[in-house]
Amino acid sequence: MVTVSDTKVTWLTQDAYDRLKHELDEMIENRPVIAARINDSREEGDLKENGGYHAAREEQGQAEARIRHLQELLRNAKVGEAPDDDGTAGPGKVLTVKYDGDDEEEKFLLATREEGAEGALDVYSPESPLGKALLGAKEGESREYELPNGKTMKVTLVKAVPYSES
């Protein structure tokens, strides 16, 4: 579903692009429903005490923000193939890591929230402190990153494989 992301371009597989395009189309089709709800609520009288009106306006604002976000994302999207299976950490990869001092391994998808929205895995952004630290790491390599409390954490990349929806 995911390939590579940077700040200006989002790389998506065809499946991810189609899913997000479908969501956008549905939201645009739903615009008249929300507008009708606002209009119906407005006719109920005093707008200061009309909870239905304010809820519908809030819903409209959120829907319009999501529509703008999806339009921008899809406008800048490049549809491509999944990243290479080369054992290197990067966007579109499922990373298995081990934190220093912990025996448990953690597995997550390194991608933007939009790209990994439907998966069962946790999604970490390549822009997050952990994501930035791991970018370009090879399997077996350790990196350090800063925690919110200012301390540093050492993490070892155990495995990096391309994400697949199946």
PDB file of C-alpha atoms in Angstrom:
ATOM      1  CA  MET A   1       0.000   0.000   0.000  1.00  0.00           C
ATOM      2  CA  VAL A   2       2.796   2.415   0.865  1.00  0.00           C
ATOM      3  CA  THR A   3       6.001   3.397  -0.774  1.00  0.00           C
ATOM      4  CA  VAL A   4       8.032   6.505   0.018  1.00  0.00           C
ATOM      5  CA  SER A   5       7.186   9.877   1.606  1.00  0.00           C
ATOM      6  CA  ASP A   6       9.006  13.140   1.898  1.00  0.00           C
ATOM      7  CA  THR A   7       7.768  16.597   2.791  1.00  0.00           C
ATOM      8  CA  LYS A   8       6.406  17.569  -0.647  1.00  0.00           C
ATOM      9  CA  VAL A   9       5.548  14.286  -2.374  1.00  0.00           C
ATOM     10  CA  THR A  10       3.712  11.295  -0.987  1.00  0.00           C
ATOM     11  CA  TRP A  11       4.451   8.039  -2.763  1.00  0.00           C
ATOM     12  CA  LEU A  12       1.504   5.654  -2.771  1.00  0.00           C
ATOM     13  CA  THR A  13       0.784   2.309  -4.324  1.00  0.00           C
ATOM     14  CA  GLN A  14      -2.216   2.206  -6.628  1.00  0.00           C
ATOM     15  CA  ASP A  15      -4.316   0.556  -3.864  1.00  0.00           C
ATOM     16  CA  ALA A  16      -3.637   3.367  -1.385  1.00  0.00           C
ATOM     17  CA  TYR A  17      -4.303   6.052  -4.011  1.00  0.00           C
ATOM     18  CA  ASP A  18      -7.597   4.387  -5.010  1.00  0.00           C
ATOM     19  CA  ARG A  19      -8.715   4.058  -1.360  1.00  0.00           C
ATOM     20  CA  LEU A  20      -8.027   7.722  -0.601  1.00  0.00           C
ATOM     21  CA  LYS A  21      -9.635   8.862  -3.886  1.00  0.00           C
ATOM     22  CA  HIS A  22     -12.762   6.828  -3.026  1.00  0.00           C
ATOM     23  CA  GLU A  23     -12.908   8.461   0.436  1.00  0.00           C
ATOM     24  CA  LEU A  24     -12.595  11.918  -1.160  1.00  0.00           C
ATOM     25  CA  ASP A  25     -15.342  11.184  -3.704  1.00  0.00           C
ATOM     26  CA  GLU A  26     -17.694   9.977  -0.943  1.00  0.00           C
ATOM     27  CA  MET A  27     -17.041  13.075   1.170  1.00  0.00           C
ATOM     28  CA  ILE A  28     -17.738  15.384  -1.781  1.00  0.00           C
ATOM     29  CA  GLU A  29     -20.974  13.486  -2.528  1.00  0.00           C
ATOM     30  CA  ASN A  30     -21.996  13.932   1.140  1.00  0.00           C
ATOM     31  CA  ARG A  31     -21.667  17.751   1.043  1.00  0.00           C
ATOM     32  CA  PRO A  32     -25.360  18.346   0.158  1.00  0.00           C
ATOM     33  CA  VAL A  33     -26.484  16.092   3.046  1.00  0.00           C
ATOM     34  CA  ILE A  34     -24.549  18.169   5.584  1.00  0.00           C
ATOM     35  CA  ALA A  35     -25.756  21.429   3.995  1.00  0.00           C
ATOM     36  CA  ALA A  36     -29.373  20.217   4.194  1.00  0.00           C
ATOM     37  CA  ARG A  37     -28.889  19.308   7.872  1.00  0.00           C
ATOM     38  CA  ILE A  38     -27.566  22.817   8.567  1.00  0.00           C
ATOM     39  CA  ASN A  39     -30.500  24.371   6.712  1.00  0.00           C
ATOM     40  CA  ASP A  40     -33.058  22.200   8.539  1.00  0.00           C
ATOM     41  CA  SER A  41     -31.494  23.079  11.904  1.00  0.00           C
ATOM     42  CA  ARG A  42     -31.405  26.785  11.037  1.00  0.00           C
ATOM     43  CA  GLU A  43     -35.169  26.714  10.464  1.00  0.00           C
ATOM     44  CA  GLU A  44     -35.735  25.403  14.002  1.00  0.00           C
ATOM     45  CA  GLY A  45     -35.294  28.897  15.391  1.00  0.00           C
ATOM     46  CA  ASP A  46     -32.849  30.608  17.739  1.00  0.00           C
ATOM     47  CA  LEU A  47     -29.340  29.724  16.534  1.00  0.00           C
ATOM     48  CA  LYS A  48     -27.711  30.587  19.890  1.00  0.00           C
ATOM     49  CA  GLU A  49     -29.417  27.662  21.601  1.00  0.00           C
ATOM     50  CA  ASN A  50     -29.661  25.320  18.616  1.00  0.00           C
ATOM     51  CA  GLY A  51     -27.324  22.386  19.325  1.00  0.00           C
ATOM     52  CA  GLY A  52     -28.237  20.598  16.095  1.00  0.00           C
ATOM     53  CA  TYR A  53     -27.244  23.623  14.043  1.00  0.00           C
ATOM     54  CA  HIS A  54     -23.887  24.009  15.798  1.00  0.00           C
ATOM     55  CA  ALA A  55     -23.167  20.260  15.539  1.00  0.00           C
ATOM     56  CA  ALA A  56     -23.943  20.282  11.816  1.00  0.00           C
ATOM     57  CA  ARG A  57     -21.718  23.337  11.271  1.00  0.00           C
ATOM     58  CA  GLU A  58     -18.899  21.613  13.178  1.00  0.00           C
ATOM     59  CA  GLU A  59     -19.340  18.469  11.085  1.00  0.00           C
ATOM     60  CA  GLN A  60     -19.250  20.586   7.921  1.00  0.00           C
ATOM     61  CA  GLY A  61     -16.019  22.266   9.018  1.00  0.00           C
ATOM     62  CA  GLN A  62     -14.340  18.945   9.761  1.00  0.00           C
ATOM     63  CA  ALA A  63     -15.537  17.435   6.478  1.00  0.00           C
ATOM     64  CA  GLU A  64     -14.287  20.414   4.462  1.00  0.00           C
ATOM     65  CA  ALA A  65     -10.889  20.271   6.195  1.00  0.00           C
ATOM     66  CA  ARG A  66     -10.607  16.555   5.397  1.00  0.00           C
ATOM     67  CA  ILE A  67     -11.634  17.178   1.768  1.00  0.00           C
ATOM     68  CA  ARG A  68      -8.939  19.870   1.402  1.00  0.00           C
ATOM     69  CA  HIS A  69      -6.363  17.576   3.029  1.00  0.00           C
ATOM     70  CA  LEU A  70      -7.191  14.656   0.717  1.00  0.00           C
ATOM     71  CA  GLN A  71      -7.224  16.892  -2.366  1.00  0.00           C
ATOM     72  CA  GLU A  72      -3.764  18.223  -1.490  1.00  0.00           C
ATOM     73  CA  LEU A  73      -2.427  14.757  -0.668  1.00  0.00           C
ATOM     74  CA  LEU A  74      -3.711  13.243  -3.909  1.00  0.00           C
ATOM     75  CA  ARG A  75      -2.627  16.255  -5.990  1.00  0.00           C
ATOM     76  CA  ASN A  76       0.969  15.737  -4.815  1.00  0.00           C
ATOM     77  CA  ALA A  77       0.886  11.929  -4.777  1.00  0.00           C
ATOM     78  CA  LYS A  78       3.128   9.832  -6.961  1.00  0.00           C
ATOM     79  CA  VAL A  79       1.813   6.348  -7.585  1.00  0.00           C
ATOM     80  CA  GLY A  80       4.529   3.734  -7.628  1.00  0.00           C
ATOM     81  CA  GLU A  81       5.740   0.375  -6.519  1.00  0.00           C
ATOM     82  CA  ALA A  82       6.654  -0.717  -3.016  1.00  0.00           C
ATOM     83  CA  PRO A  83      10.203  -0.029  -1.816  1.00  0.00           C
ATOM     84  CA  ASP A  84      12.994  -2.540  -2.393  1.00  0.00           C
ATOM     85  CA  ASP A  85      13.380  -5.477  -0.025  1.00  0.00           C
ATOM     86  CA  ASP A  86      16.955  -4.517   0.842  1.00  0.00           C
ATOM     87  CA  GLY A  87      16.915  -4.675   4.652  1.00  0.00           C
ATOM     88  CA  THR A  88      17.196  -0.889   4.972  1.00  0.00           C
ATOM     89  CA  ALA A  89      14.754   1.177   7.056  1.00  0.00           C
ATOM     90  CA  GLY A  90      12.688   3.624   5.048  1.00  0.00           C
ATOM     91  CA  PRO A  91       9.128   4.801   4.406  1.00  0.00           C
ATOM     92  CA  GLY A  92       6.820   2.009   3.335  1.00  0.00           C
ATOM     93  CA  LYS A  93       8.691  -0.603   5.335  1.00  0.00           C
ATOM     94  CA  VAL A  94       7.557  -2.703   8.262  1.00  0.00           C
ATOM     95  CA  LEU A  95      10.292  -2.345  10.850  1.00  0.00           C
ATOM     96  CA  THR A  96      10.986  -4.730  13.676  1.00  0.00           C
ATOM     97  CA  VAL A  97      13.069  -3.065  16.372  1.00  0.00           C
ATOM     98  CA  LYS A  98      14.450  -3.871  19.789  1.00  0.00           C
ATOM     99  CA  TYR A  99      14.971  -1.154  22.389  1.00  0.00           C
ATOM    100  CA  ASP A 100      18.106  -1.199  24.546  1.00  0.00           C
ATOM    101  CA  GLY A 101      17.347  -2.926  27.846  1.00  0.00           C
ATOM    102  CA  ASP A 102      14.126  -4.564  26.594  1.00  0.00           C
ATOM    103  CA  ASP A 103      13.779  -8.196  25.475  1.00  0.00           C
ATOM    104  CA  GLU A 104      10.543  -7.562  23.556  1.00  0.00           C
ATOM    105  CA  GLU A 105      10.577  -6.638  19.884  1.00  0.00           C
ATOM    106  CA  GLU A 106       8.228  -4.037  18.426  1.00  0.00           C
ATOM    107  CA  LYS A 107       6.909  -4.083  14.871  1.00  0.00           C
ATOM    108  CA  PHE A 108       5.469  -1.013  13.125  1.00  0.00           C
ATOM    109  CA  LEU A 109       4.959   0.577   9.730  1.00  0.00           C
ATOM    110  CA  LEU A 110       7.160   3.558   8.903  1.00  0.00           C
ATOM    111  CA  ALA A 111       4.797   5.779   6.888  1.00  0.00           C
ATOM    112  CA  THR A 112       2.474   8.745   7.118  1.00  0.00           C
ATOM    113  CA  ARG A 113      -0.826   8.257   8.920  1.00  0.00           C
ATOM    114  CA  GLU A 114      -2.737   8.477   5.626  1.00  0.00           C
ATOM    115  CA  GLU A 115      -0.706   5.784   3.968  1.00  0.00           C
ATOM    116  CA  GLY A 116      -1.082   3.308   6.790  1.00  0.00           C
ATOM    117  CA  ALA A 117      -4.622   4.221   7.785  1.00  0.00           C
ATOM    118  CA  GLU A 118      -6.203   0.816   7.175  1.00  0.00           C
ATOM    119  CA  GLY A 119      -3.499  -1.481   8.505  1.00  0.00           C
ATOM    120  CA  ALA A 120      -3.418  -3.434  11.739  1.00  0.00           C
ATOM    121  CA  LEU A 121       0.101  -2.184  12.502  1.00  0.00           C
ATOM    122  CA  ASP A 122       0.961   0.931  14.472  1.00  0.00           C
ATOM    123  CA  VAL A 123       2.217   3.662  12.137  1.00  0.00           C
ATOM    124  CA  TYR A 124       5.219   5.843  12.946  1.00  0.00           C
ATOM    125  CA  SER A 125       5.974   8.863  10.792  1.00  0.00           C
ATOM    126  CA  PRO A 126       9.373   9.164   9.113  1.00  0.00           C
ATOM    127  CA  GLU A 127       9.337  12.677  10.633  1.00  0.00           C
ATOM    128  CA  SER A 128       9.011  11.368  14.216  1.00  0.00           C
ATOM    129  CA  PRO A 129      12.170  11.212  16.363  1.00  0.00           C
ATOM    130  CA  LEU A 130      12.221   7.388  16.101  1.00  0.00           C
ATOM    131  CA  GLY A 131      11.461   7.472  12.377  1.00  0.00           C
ATOM    132  CA  LYS A 132      14.207  10.013  11.665  1.00  0.00           C
ATOM    133  CA  ALA A 133      16.717   8.006  13.700  1.00  0.00           C
ATOM    134  CA  LEU A 134      15.976   4.776  11.837  1.00  0.00           C
ATOM    135  CA  LEU A 135      15.875   6.161   8.274  1.00  0.00           C
ATOM    136  CA  GLY A 136      18.634   4.495   6.273  1.00  0.00           C
ATOM    137  CA  ALA A 137      19.579   2.037   9.038  1.00  0.00           C
ATOM    138  CA  LYS A 138      20.537  -1.479   7.949  1.00  0.00           C
ATOM    139  CA  GLU A 139      19.321  -4.615   9.728  1.00  0.00           C
ATOM    140  CA  GLY A 140      21.440  -5.160  12.862  1.00  0.00           C
ATOM    141  CA  GLU A 141      22.393  -1.468  13.089  1.00  0.00           C
ATOM    142  CA  SER A 142      21.711   0.519  16.280  1.00  0.00           C
ATOM    143  CA  ARG A 143      20.730   4.173  16.417  1.00  0.00           C
ATOM    144  CA  GLU A 144      19.892   6.661  19.174  1.00  0.00           C
ATOM    145  CA  TYR A 145      17.057   9.162  19.299  1.00  0.00           C
ATOM    146  CA  GLU A 146      15.837  11.735  21.799  1.00  0.00           C
ATOM    147  CA  LEU A 147      12.804  11.009  23.966  1.00  0.00           C
ATOM    148  CA  PRO A 148      10.290  13.739  24.898  1.00  0.00           C
ATOM    149  CA  ASN A 149      11.870  13.960  28.371  1.00  0.00           C
ATOM    150  CA  GLY A 150      15.251  14.853  26.838  1.00  0.00           C
ATOM    151  CA  LYS A 151      16.902  11.471  27.477  1.00  0.00           C
ATOM    152  CA  THR A 152      18.178   9.330  24.631  1.00  0.00           C
ATOM    153  CA  MET A 153      17.073   5.806  23.726  1.00  0.00           C
ATOM    154  CA  LYS A 154      19.098   3.261  21.801  1.00  0.00           C
ATOM    155  CA  VAL A 155      17.164   1.135  19.309  1.00  0.00           C
ATOM    156  CA  THR A 156      18.375  -1.686  17.058  1.00  0.00           C
ATOM    157  CA  LEU A 157      16.797  -2.451  13.688  1.00  0.00           C
ATOM    158  CA  VAL A 158      16.104  -6.191  13.688  1.00  0.00           C
ATOM    159  CA  LYS A 159      14.279  -6.433  10.362  1.00  0.00           C
ATOM    160  CA  ALA A 160      13.022  -4.124   7.579  1.00  0.00           C
ATOM    161  CA  VAL A 161      10.641  -5.475   4.930  1.00  0.00           C
ATOM    162  CA  PRO A 162       8.334  -3.755   2.433  1.00  0.00           C
ATOM    163  CA  TYR A 163       4.754  -3.342   3.646  1.00  0.00           C
ATOM    164  CA  SER A 164       2.109  -5.408   1.904  1.00  0.00           C
ATOM    165  CA  GLU A 165      -1.617  -5.285   2.653  1.00  0.00           C
ATOM    166  CA  SER A 166      -2.036  -9.038   2.456  1.00  0.00           C
TER     167      SER A 166
END
